[in-house]
Amino acid sequence: MTNPMIDLSQIPTTAPEGVKKKQVRKETRRLAKRLAELQYLLFAEKKHGVLVVFQGMDTSGKDGATRNAFQYCSPSGMGCYSFKKPTDLEFAHDFLWRVQQHSPAKGDIQIFIRSHYEDILIQRVHSWINEDRVKSRMDAINAYETNLASDNNTLVIKFYMHLSRERQAEKLQERLDDPSKQWKHNADDWKEAELWDQYRKCYEDAINWSTIPWHIIPVDQRWYRNFLITKILVERLEALQMQLPLLPKS
Amino acid sequence: MTNPMIDLSQIPTTAPEGVKKKQVRKETRRLAKRLAELQYLLFAEKKHGVLVVFQGMDTSGKDGATRNAFQYCSPSGMGCYSFKKPTDLEFAHDFLWRVQQHSPAKGDIQIFIRSHYEDILIQRVHSWINEDRVKSRMDAINAYETNLASDNNTLVIKFYMHLSRERQAEKLQERLDDPSKQWKHNADDWKEAELWDQYRKCYEDAINWSTIPWHIIPVDQRWYRNFLITKILVERLEALQMQLPLLPKS
């Protein structure tokens, strides 16, 4: 069940050579439509839940990937929670307290934009917690995800948005220069970007210590990112072999 | 701000004569795409919230209308809550307790499939509450919605799904006959359908007693229902005159 040890520096952040953008985009639309059909089955059958986690550096496209992959799905039976800095009340609880409130029910797809992993990422990078605490939190995360899977038939699908440092610098700059992107600008992102190596190391550990494996998505090109994520979602949901429930024959 | 007195028996449940299905469907797709752009603006601007309420008899298409109107919107910044029979814990609270937990934040569209109105509909039809209680609940509903609008810039958009009794009978029967719809079958719906006149009267009162007016949607034809709802959503959101926020000029 565990990933082979992953070294992020050995994994490309770009699409493989020779992949055709136009073809891939067309295929992505087809897959997104199929995903909407699968969501309908999931909602009707109510046997499984789906938790989709998007984690990645700032500007890695967590919101954009969400918008694209689920573009034909219905809001009914779909949830999306974007984790921000915890409130005072949330900080007064264990770190999973706020997370568990947003776990998917059977029949639902729940998307986490950022997630419980922030509590071993930003907090570790800034040394707000010590290494013992990181380890015990990682155990708690593995237990939480494993329990979702085993006790509530939840498919836990985790995407690491694998971005190059150069591409991030471009994207942060765009948020200053392009009026249509200025609303995304946040001065703090520039400060966090300086901690690139530390974040990278903490992500790598989180991935390697996870019981439930991650999908590593090269995200430097948006069109390839969208394709891969939608393809994986469709494959994972297809594997559930869902059926529309029928009335019992009388 | 109040509706003129509405007599539901005088309002058709079907599309007006001469409306062309093919043209309307094309226009609906265009409007749904525009709605997704407006959702993006709403999310970026974070000045307004939007609460969309779908109420109507069983089989009136609350889920279907949701799936259609928001088909191009992102799950990010979008919520959908489907109100069911209250839990024991919810029953132990005032009727708005569970509702308020799902009110939209600024930047969000929140959809209610059924809503706080159930507490003056099903409960009144079955005489589980007396008429004084109905009146005081209606006052509380008006205060709740007015406060959302005035204190949190929330657009409250309420749709009454206006269905004919004959069309409901057809649709309930389809849920027995059509294998692709059997998962929607619920024996209780047939019992509630016998209380048609009482429900109709209670809906009419709720509409006429509301401070914030309702949109009455003829829903016998799905394609016309989808068109009208999407059109109204686009018009209401256009009226907010939203803009992508720019950085202050230095």
Coordinates of C-alpha atoms in Angstrom, one line a residue:
Chain A
M1 CA 0.0 0.0 0.0
T2 CA 2.9 2.4 0.4
N3 CA 4.5 4.4 -2.3
P4 CA 8.1 3.4 -3.3
M5 CA 10.3 6.2 -1.9
I6 CA 9.8 9.3 -3.9
D7 CA 12.4 11.8 -4.7
L8 CA 10.6 14.8 -6.1
S9 CA 13.7 16.2 -7.7
Q10 CA 13.7 13.2 -10.0
I11 CA 10.1 13.7 -11.2
P12 CA 9.5 16.2 -14.1
T13 CA 7.1 19.1 -13.6
T14 CA 6.2 19.2 -17.3
A15 CA 4.2 17.2 -19.8
P16 CA 6.1 14.3 -21.4
E17 CA 7.7 15.0 -24.9
G18 CA 5.4 14.6 -27.8
V19 CA 2.1 15.0 -26.0
K20 CA -0.3 17.0 -28.2
K21 CA -2.0 19.9 -26.5
K22 CA -5.1 20.0 -28.8
Q23 CA -5.7 16.3 -28.6
V24 CA -5.3 16.2 -24.8
R25 CA -7.7 19.1 -24.3
K26 CA -10.4 17.3 -26.3
E27 CA -9.8 14.1 -24.3
T28 CA -10.0 16.1 -21.1
R29 CA -13.4 17.4 -22.0
R30 CA -14.6 13.8 -22.7
L31 CA -13.2 12.6 -19.4
A32 CA -14.8 15.5 -17.5
K33 CA -18.2 14.6 -19.0
R34 CA -17.7 11.0 -18.0
L35 CA -16.8 12.1 -14.4
A36 CA -20.2 13.8 -14.2
E37 CA -21.9 10.6 -15.1
L38 CA -19.9 8.8 -12.4
Q39 CA -20.8 11.4 -9.9
Y40 CA -24.5 10.8 -10.7
L41 CA -24.0 7.1 -10.1
L42 CA -22.1 7.7 -6.8
F43 CA -24.9 10.0 -5.7
A44 CA -27.6 7.5 -6.7
E45 CA -25.9 4.4 -5.2
K46 CA -24.7 6.0 -2.0
K47 CA -22.3 3.1 -1.3
H48 CA -19.1 5.1 -1.4
G49 CA -17.7 8.5 -0.5
V50 CA -14.9 10.2 -2.3
L51 CA -12.4 12.5 -0.7
V52 CA -10.2 14.5 -3.2
V53 CA -7.2 16.3 -1.7
F54 CA -5.3 19.0 -3.6
Q55 CA -2.0 19.9 -2.0
G56 CA 0.8 22.0 -3.6
M57 CA 2.8 25.2 -3.4
D58 CA 1.1 28.5 -3.9
T59 CA 0.1 29.1 -7.6
S60 CA 0.2 25.3 -8.3
G61 CA -3.4 25.5 -9.5
K62 CA -5.5 23.8 -6.9
D63 CA -8.5 26.0 -7.6
G64 CA -8.0 25.9 -11.3
A65 CA -7.8 22.1 -11.3
T66 CA -11.0 21.9 -9.2
R67 CA -12.8 24.2 -11.6
N68 CA -11.7 22.1 -14.6
A69 CA -12.1 18.5 -13.4
F70 CA -15.6 19.0 -11.9
Q71 CA -16.8 21.4 -14.6
Y72 CA -19.8 19.2 -15.6
C73 CA -20.6 17.8 -12.1
S74 CA -23.6 18.9 -10.1
P75 CA -23.2 20.9 -6.9
S76 CA -25.7 18.5 -5.4
G77 CA -23.7 15.8 -3.7
M78 CA -20.5 17.8 -4.1
G79 CA -18.6 19.7 -1.5
C80 CA -15.5 21.8 -1.6
Y81 CA -13.7 23.1 1.5
S82 CA -10.8 25.5 1.2
F83 CA -8.6 25.3 4.3
K84 CA -7.3 28.6 5.6
K85 CA -5.4 29.7 8.7
P86 CA -7.2 28.0 11.6
T87 CA -9.5 30.3 13.7
D88 CA -8.8 30.7 17.4
L89 CA -11.5 28.1 18.1
E90 CA -9.9 25.6 15.7
F91 CA -6.5 26.2 17.2
A92 CA -7.9 25.3 20.6
H93 CA -8.7 21.8 19.3
D94 CA -6.6 18.9 17.9
F95 CA -5.6 19.6 14.3
L96 CA -8.0 17.0 12.9
W97 CA -11.1 18.5 14.6
R98 CA -12.0 20.9 11.9
V99 CA -11.0 18.4 9.2
Q100 CA -13.3 15.6 10.3
Q101 CA -16.3 18.0 10.1
H102 CA -15.8 18.1 6.4
S103 CA -15.3 14.4 5.6
P104 CA -17.5 13.1 2.8
A105 CA -20.7 11.2 3.4
K106 CA -21.5 8.2 1.3
G107 CA -22.8 9.4 -2.0
D108 CA -20.7 12.6 -1.9
I109 CA -17.5 13.9 -3.5
Q110 CA -15.7 16.2 -1.1
I111 CA -12.8 18.3 -2.3
F112 CA -10.2 19.6 0.1
I113 CA -8.2 22.6 -1.3
R114 CA -5.3 22.3 1.1
S115 CA -6.0 19.9 3.9
H116 CA -4.9 18.3 7.2
Y117 CA -1.4 18.1 5.5
E118 CA -0.9 21.8 6.1
D119 CA -0.5 20.9 9.8
I120 CA 2.7 19.0 8.9
L121 CA 3.8 21.5 6.2
I122 CA 3.6 25.1 7.0
Q123 CA 3.8 24.4 10.7
R124 CA 6.9 22.2 10.2
V125 CA 8.6 24.6 7.8
H126 CA 8.3 27.4 10.4
S127 CA 9.2 25.1 13.3
W128 CA 6.0 25.9 15.1
I129 CA 5.9 22.2 16.0
N130 CA 8.8 19.8 16.9
E131 CA 9.7 16.6 15.0
D132 CA 8.0 14.3 17.6
R133 CA 4.8 16.2 17.0
V134 CA 5.2 15.9 13.2
K135 CA 5.5 12.1 13.6
S136 CA 2.5 11.8 15.8
R137 CA 0.4 14.0 13.5
M138 CA 1.5 11.9 10.6
D139 CA 0.3 8.8 12.4
A140 CA -3.0 10.5 13.1
I141 CA -3.4 11.5 9.4
N142 CA -2.7 7.9 8.3
A143 CA -5.2 6.6 10.9
Y144 CA -7.8 9.2 9.8
E145 CA -7.5 8.4 6.1
T146 CA -7.4 4.6 6.6
N147 CA -10.5 4.8 8.8
L148 CA -12.4 6.8 6.2
A149 CA -11.5 4.1 3.6
S150 CA -12.3 1.1 5.8
D151 CA -15.2 2.3 7.8
N152 CA -17.1 4.4 5.3
N153 CA -16.1 3.0 1.9
T154 CA -14.3 6.3 1.1
L155 CA -12.0 6.6 -1.8
V156 CA -9.2 8.9 -0.7
I157 CA -7.6 10.4 -3.8
K158 CA -4.7 12.7 -3.1
F159 CA -3.0 14.9 -5.7
Y160 CA 0.4 16.6 -5.2
M161 CA 0.6 19.5 -7.6
H162 CA 4.2 19.2 -8.7
L163 CA 5.4 22.7 -9.8
S164 CA 8.8 24.0 -10.7
R165 CA 10.3 26.9 -8.8
E166 CA 10.7 28.9 -12.1
R167 CA 7.1 28.5 -13.0
Q168 CA 6.0 29.6 -9.6
A169 CA 8.0 32.8 -9.9
E170 CA 6.4 33.5 -13.3
K171 CA 2.9 32.9 -11.8
L172 CA 3.5 35.1 -8.8
Q173 CA 4.7 37.9 -11.1
E174 CA 1.6 37.5 -13.3
R175 CA -0.5 38.2 -10.2
L176 CA 1.1 41.7 -10.1
D177 CA 1.1 42.4 -13.8
D178 CA -2.1 40.9 -15.1
P179 CA -5.2 42.9 -14.0
S180 CA -7.3 39.8 -14.4
K181 CA -5.1 38.0 -11.8
Q182 CA -4.4 40.7 -9.4
W183 CA -7.3 39.6 -7.1
K184 CA -5.1 36.5 -6.3
H185 CA -2.1 38.5 -5.1
N186 CA -1.1 37.9 -1.5
A187 CA 2.2 39.5 -0.3
D188 CA 2.7 36.5 2.1
D189 CA 3.0 34.1 -0.8
W190 CA 6.3 35.8 -1.8
K191 CA 7.7 35.2 1.7
E192 CA 6.7 31.6 1.7
A193 CA 8.2 31.2 -1.8
E194 CA 11.6 31.9 -0.3
L195 CA 11.2 28.8 1.8
W196 CA 10.9 26.6 -1.3
D197 CA 13.5 24.0 -0.4
Q198 CA 12.1 23.5 3.1
Y199 CA 8.5 23.1 1.7
R200 CA 9.8 20.7 -0.9
K201 CA 11.4 18.5 1.7
C202 CA 8.3 18.5 4.0
Y203 CA 6.1 17.6 1.0
E204 CA 8.4 14.7 0.1
D205 CA 8.3 13.4 3.7
A206 CA 4.5 13.7 3.8
I207 CA 4.3 11.7 0.6
N208 CA 6.7 9.1 1.7
W209 CA 5.2 8.6 5.1
S210 CA 1.6 8.3 3.8
T211 CA -0.2 5.0 4.1
I212 CA -2.5 5.9 1.2
P213 CA -0.4 6.8 -1.8
W214 CA -0.4 10.1 -3.6
H215 CA -0.7 11.0 -7.3
I216 CA 2.2 13.2 -8.3
I217 CA 0.9 15.6 -11.0
P218 CA 3.3 17.7 -13.2
V219 CA 1.5 21.0 -13.2
D220 CA 3.8 23.5 -15.1
Q221 CA 1.3 23.2 -18.1
R222 CA -2.3 23.7 -17.1
W223 CA -3.7 21.7 -20.0
Y224 CA -1.6 18.6 -19.0
R225 CA -2.4 19.0 -15.3
N226 CA -6.1 19.1 -16.1
F227 CA -5.9 16.0 -18.3
L228 CA -4.0 13.9 -15.8
I229 CA -6.2 14.8 -12.8
T230 CA -9.5 14.2 -14.7
K231 CA -8.1 10.9 -16.1
I232 CA -7.1 9.6 -12.7
L233 CA -10.5 10.6 -11.1
V234 CA -12.4 8.8 -13.9
E235 CA -10.2 5.7 -13.5
R236 CA -10.5 5.6 -9.7
L237 CA -14.3 6.0 -9.8
E238 CA -14.7 3.6 -12.7
A239 CA -13.0 1.0 -10.5
L240 CA -15.9 1.1 -8.0
Q241 CA -18.1 -0.5 -10.7
M242 CA -21.1 1.4 -9.6
Q243 CA -24.7 0.6 -10.7
L244 CA -28.0 2.6 -10.5
P245 CA -30.0 0.8 -7.8
L246 CA -33.1 -1.0 -9.0
L247 CA -36.3 -1.7 -7.1
P248 CA -36.5 -5.3 -5.8
K249 CA -38.4 -7.5 -8.2
S250 CA -41.7 -8.4 -6.6
Chain B
M1 CA -40.8 44.6 -1.6
T2 CA -43.8 42.2 -1.2
N3 CA -45.3 40.1 -4.0
P4 CA -48.7 41.0 -5.2
M5 CA -51.1 38.3 -3.8
I6 CA -50.4 35.2 -5.8
D7 CA -53.1 32.6 -6.7
L8 CA -51.1 29.6 -7.9
S9 CA -54.2 28.1 -9.6
Q10 CA -54.1 31.1 -12.0
I11 CA -50.4 30.5 -13.0
P12 CA -49.6 28.0 -15.8
T13 CA -47.3 25.2 -15.1
T14 CA -46.2 24.9 -18.7
A15 CA -44.1 26.9 -21.1
P16 CA -45.9 29.8 -23.0
E17 CA -47.2 29.0 -26.4
G18 CA -44.8 29.3 -29.3
V19 CA -41.6 29.0 -27.3
K20 CA -39.1 26.9 -29.4
K21 CA -37.5 24.1 -27.4
K22 CA -34.4 23.9 -29.6
Q23 CA -33.6 27.6 -29.4
V24 CA -34.3 27.8 -25.7
R25 CA -31.9 24.9 -25.0
K26 CA -29.2 26.7 -26.9
E27 CA -29.8 29.9 -25.0
T28 CA -29.8 28.0 -21.7
R29 CA -26.3 26.7 -22.4
R30 CA -25.1 30.2 -23.2
L31 CA -26.7 31.5 -20.0
A32 CA -25.2 28.6 -17.9
K33 CA -21.7 29.5 -19.2
R34 CA -22.3 33.2 -18.3
L35 CA -23.4 32.1 -14.8
A36 CA -20.0 30.3 -14.4
E37 CA -18.3 33.6 -15.3
L38 CA -20.4 35.5 -12.7
Q39 CA -19.6 32.9 -10.1
Y40 CA -15.9 33.5 -10.7
L41 CA -16.5 37.2 -10.2
L42 CA -18.5 36.6 -7.1
F43 CA -15.7 34.4 -5.7
A44 CA -13.0 36.9 -6.6
E45 CA -14.8 40.0 -5.3
K46 CA -16.1 38.5 -2.1
K47 CA -18.5 41.4 -1.6
H48 CA -21.8 39.4 -1.9
G49 CA -23.2 36.0 -0.9
V50 CA -25.9 34.3 -2.9
L51 CA -28.5 32.0 -1.4
V52 CA -30.6 30.0 -3.9
V53 CA -33.6 28.2 -2.5
F54 CA -35.4 25.5 -4.4
Q55 CA -38.8 24.6 -3.1
G56 CA -41.5 22.5 -4.7
M57 CA -43.5 19.3 -4.6
D58 CA -41.8 15.9 -4.9
T59 CA -40.6 15.3 -8.5
S60 CA -40.7 19.0 -9.3
G61 CA -37.1 18.8 -10.3
K62 CA -35.1 20.6 -7.6
D63 CA -32.0 18.3 -8.1
G64 CA -32.3 18.4 -11.9
A65 CA -32.6 22.2 -11.9
T66 CA -29.5 22.5 -9.7
R67 CA -27.5 20.1 -11.9
N68 CA -28.4 22.1 -15.0
A69 CA -28.1 25.7 -13.9
F70 CA -24.8 25.3 -12.2
Q71 CA -23.3 22.8 -14.8
Y72 CA -20.4 25.0 -15.7
C73 CA -19.7 26.5 -12.2
S74 CA -16.9 25.4 -10.0
P75 CA -17.4 23.5 -6.7
S76 CA -15.0 26.0 -5.2
G77 CA -17.1 28.7 -3.7
M78 CA -20.3 26.7 -4.2
G79 CA -22.3 24.8 -1.6
C80 CA -25.4 22.7 -1.9
Y81 CA -27.3 21.5 1.1
S82 CA -30.2 19.1 0.8
F83 CA -32.5 19.3 3.8
K84 CA -33.9 16.0 5.0
K85 CA -36.0 15.1 8.0
P86 CA -34.3 16.8 11.0
T87 CA -32.2 14.6 13.3
D88 CA -33.1 14.3 17.0
L89 CA -30.4 16.9 17.8
E90 CA -31.8 19.3 15.2
F91 CA -35.4 18.8 16.5
A92 CA -34.1 19.7 20.0
H93 CA -33.2 23.2 18.6
D94 CA -35.3 26.0 17.1
F95 CA -36.1 25.3 13.4
L96 CA -33.6 27.8 12.1
W97 CA -30.6 26.4 14.0
R98 CA -29.6 23.9 11.4
V99 CA -30.4 26.3 8.6
Q100 CA -28.2 29.1 9.8
Q101 CA -25.2 26.8 9.8
H102 CA -25.4 26.6 6.0
S103 CA -25.9 30.2 5.2
P104 CA -23.6 31.5 2.4
A105 CA -20.4 33.4 3.2
K106 CA -19.5 36.4 1.0
G107 CA -18.1 35.0 -2.2
D108 CA -20.2 31.9 -2.1
I109 CA -23.3 30.6 -3.8
Q110 CA -25.2 28.3 -1.4
I111 CA -28.0 26.2 -2.8
F112 CA -30.8 24.9 -0.5
I113 CA -32.7 21.9 -1.9
R114 CA -35.7 22.2 0.3
S115 CA -35.1 24.7 3.1
H116 CA -36.4 26.4 6.2
Y117 CA -39.8 26.6 4.4
E118 CA -40.3 22.9 5.1
D119 CA -41.0 23.9 8.7
I120 CA -44.1 25.7 7.6
L121 CA -45.0 23.2 4.9
I122 CA -44.9 19.5 5.8
Q123 CA -45.3 20.4 9.5
R124 CA -48.4 22.5 8.8
V125 CA -50.0 20.1 6.3
H126 CA -49.8 17.4 9.0
S127 CA -50.9 19.8 11.8
W128 CA -47.7 19.0 13.8
I129 CA -47.7 22.7 14.6
N130 CA -50.6 25.1 15.3
E131 CA -51.4 28.2 13.3
D132 CA -49.8 30.6 15.9
R133 CA -46.6 28.7 15.5
V134 CA -46.8 28.9 11.7
K135 CA -47.1 32.7 12.0
S136 CA -44.2 33.1 14.4
R137 CA -42.1 30.8 12.2
M138 CA -43.0 32.9 9.1
D139 CA -41.9 36.0 11.0
A140 CA -38.6 34.3 11.9
I141 CA -38.0 33.3 8.3
N142 CA -38.6 36.8 7.1
A143 CA -36.2 38.2 9.7
Y144 CA -33.6 35.5 8.8
E145 CA -33.7 36.3 5.1
T146 CA -33.8 40.0 5.6
N147 CA -30.8 39.9 7.9
L148 CA -28.8 37.9 5.4
A149 CA -29.6 40.5 2.8
S150 CA -28.9 43.6 4.9
D151 CA -26.1 42.4 7.1
N152 CA -24.1 40.3 4.7
N153 CA -24.9 41.5 1.2
T154 CA -26.7 38.3 0.4
L155 CA -28.8 37.9 -2.6
V156 CA -31.7 35.6 -1.6
I157 CA -33.1 34.0 -4.7
K158 CA -36.1 31.7 -4.1
F159 CA -37.6 29.5 -6.8
Y160 CA -41.0 27.9 -6.4
M161 CA -41.1 24.9 -8.7
H162 CA -44.7 25.1 -10.0
L163 CA -45.8 21.6 -11.1
S164 CA -49.2 20.2 -12.2
R165 CA -50.7 17.4 -10.3
E166 CA -51.0 15.4 -13.5
R167 CA -47.3 15.8 -14.3
Q168 CA -46.4 14.7 -10.8
A169 CA -48.4 11.5 -11.2
E170 CA -46.6 10.7 -14.4
K171 CA -43.2 11.4 -12.8
L172 CA -43.9 9.2 -9.7
Q173 CA -45.0 6.4 -12.0
E174 CA -41.8 6.7 -14.1
R175 CA -39.9 6.1 -10.9
L176 CA -41.5 2.6 -10.7
D177 CA -41.4 1.8 -14.5
D178 CA -38.0 3.3 -15.7
P179 CA -35.0 1.3 -14.3
S180 CA -32.8 4.4 -14.6
K181 CA -35.2 6.3 -12.3
Q182 CA -36.0 3.6 -9.8
W183 CA -33.3 4.8 -7.4
K184 CA -35.5 7.9 -6.8
H185 CA -38.5 5.9 -5.7
N186 CA -39.8 6.5 -2.2
A187 CA -43.1 5.1 -1.1
D188 CA -43.7 8.0 1.2
D189 CA -43.9 10.4 -1.8
W190 CA -47.1 8.7 -2.9
K191 CA -48.7 9.3 0.5
E192 CA -47.7 13.0 0.5
A193 CA -49.0 13.3 -3.1
E194 CA -52.5 12.6 -1.8
L195 CA -52.2 15.8 0.3
W196 CA -51.7 17.9 -2.9
D197 CA -54.4 20.6 -2.1
Q198 CA -53.1 21.1 1.4
Y199 CA -49.5 21.5 0.2
R200 CA -50.6 23.8 -2.5
K201 CA -52.4 26.1 0.0
C202 CA -49.5 26.1 2.4
Y203 CA -47.1 27.0 -0.5
E204 CA -49.3 29.8 -1.6
D205 CA -49.4 31.2 1.9
A206 CA -45.6 31.0 2.3
I207 CA -45.2 32.8 -1.0
N208 CA -47.7 35.5 -0.1
W209 CA -46.3 36.0 3.4
S210 CA -42.7 36.3 2.3
T211 CA -40.9 39.6 2.6
I212 CA -38.4 38.6 -0.1
P213 CA -40.4 37.7 -3.2
W214 CA -40.3 34.3 -5.0
H215 CA -39.8 33.4 -8.6
I216 CA -42.6 31.1 -9.7
I217 CA -41.2 28.7 -12.3
P218 CA -43.5 26.6 -14.5
V219 CA -41.7 23.2 -14.4
D220 CA -43.9 20.7 -16.3
Q221 CA -41.3 20.9 -19.2
R222 CA -37.8 20.4 -18.0
W223 CA -36.2 22.4 -20.8
Y224 CA -38.3 25.5 -20.1
R225 CA -37.7 25.2 -16.3
N226 CA -33.9 25.1 -16.9
F227 CA -34.0 28.1 -19.2
L228 CA -36.1 30.3 -16.8
I229 CA -34.0 29.5 -13.7
T230 CA -30.7 30.0 -15.4
K231 CA -31.9 33.3 -17.0
I232 CA -33.1 34.6 -13.6
L233 CA -29.9 33.6 -11.9
V234 CA -27.8 35.4 -14.5
E235 CA -30.0 38.5 -14.4
R236 CA -29.9 38.7 -10.6
L237 CA -26.1 38.3 -10.5
E238 CA -25.5 40.7 -13.4
A239 CA -27.4 43.3 -11.4
L240 CA -24.6 43.2 -8.7
Q241 CA -22.3 44.8 -11.3
M242 CA -19.3 42.9 -10.0
Q243 CA -15.7 43.6 -10.9
L244 CA -12.4 41.7 -10.5
P245 CA -10.6 43.5 -7.7
L246 CA -7.4 45.3 -8.8
L247 CA -4.3 46.1 -6.8
P248 CA -4.2 49.7 -5.5
K249 CA -2.1 51.9 -7.9
S250 CA 1.1 52.7 -6.2

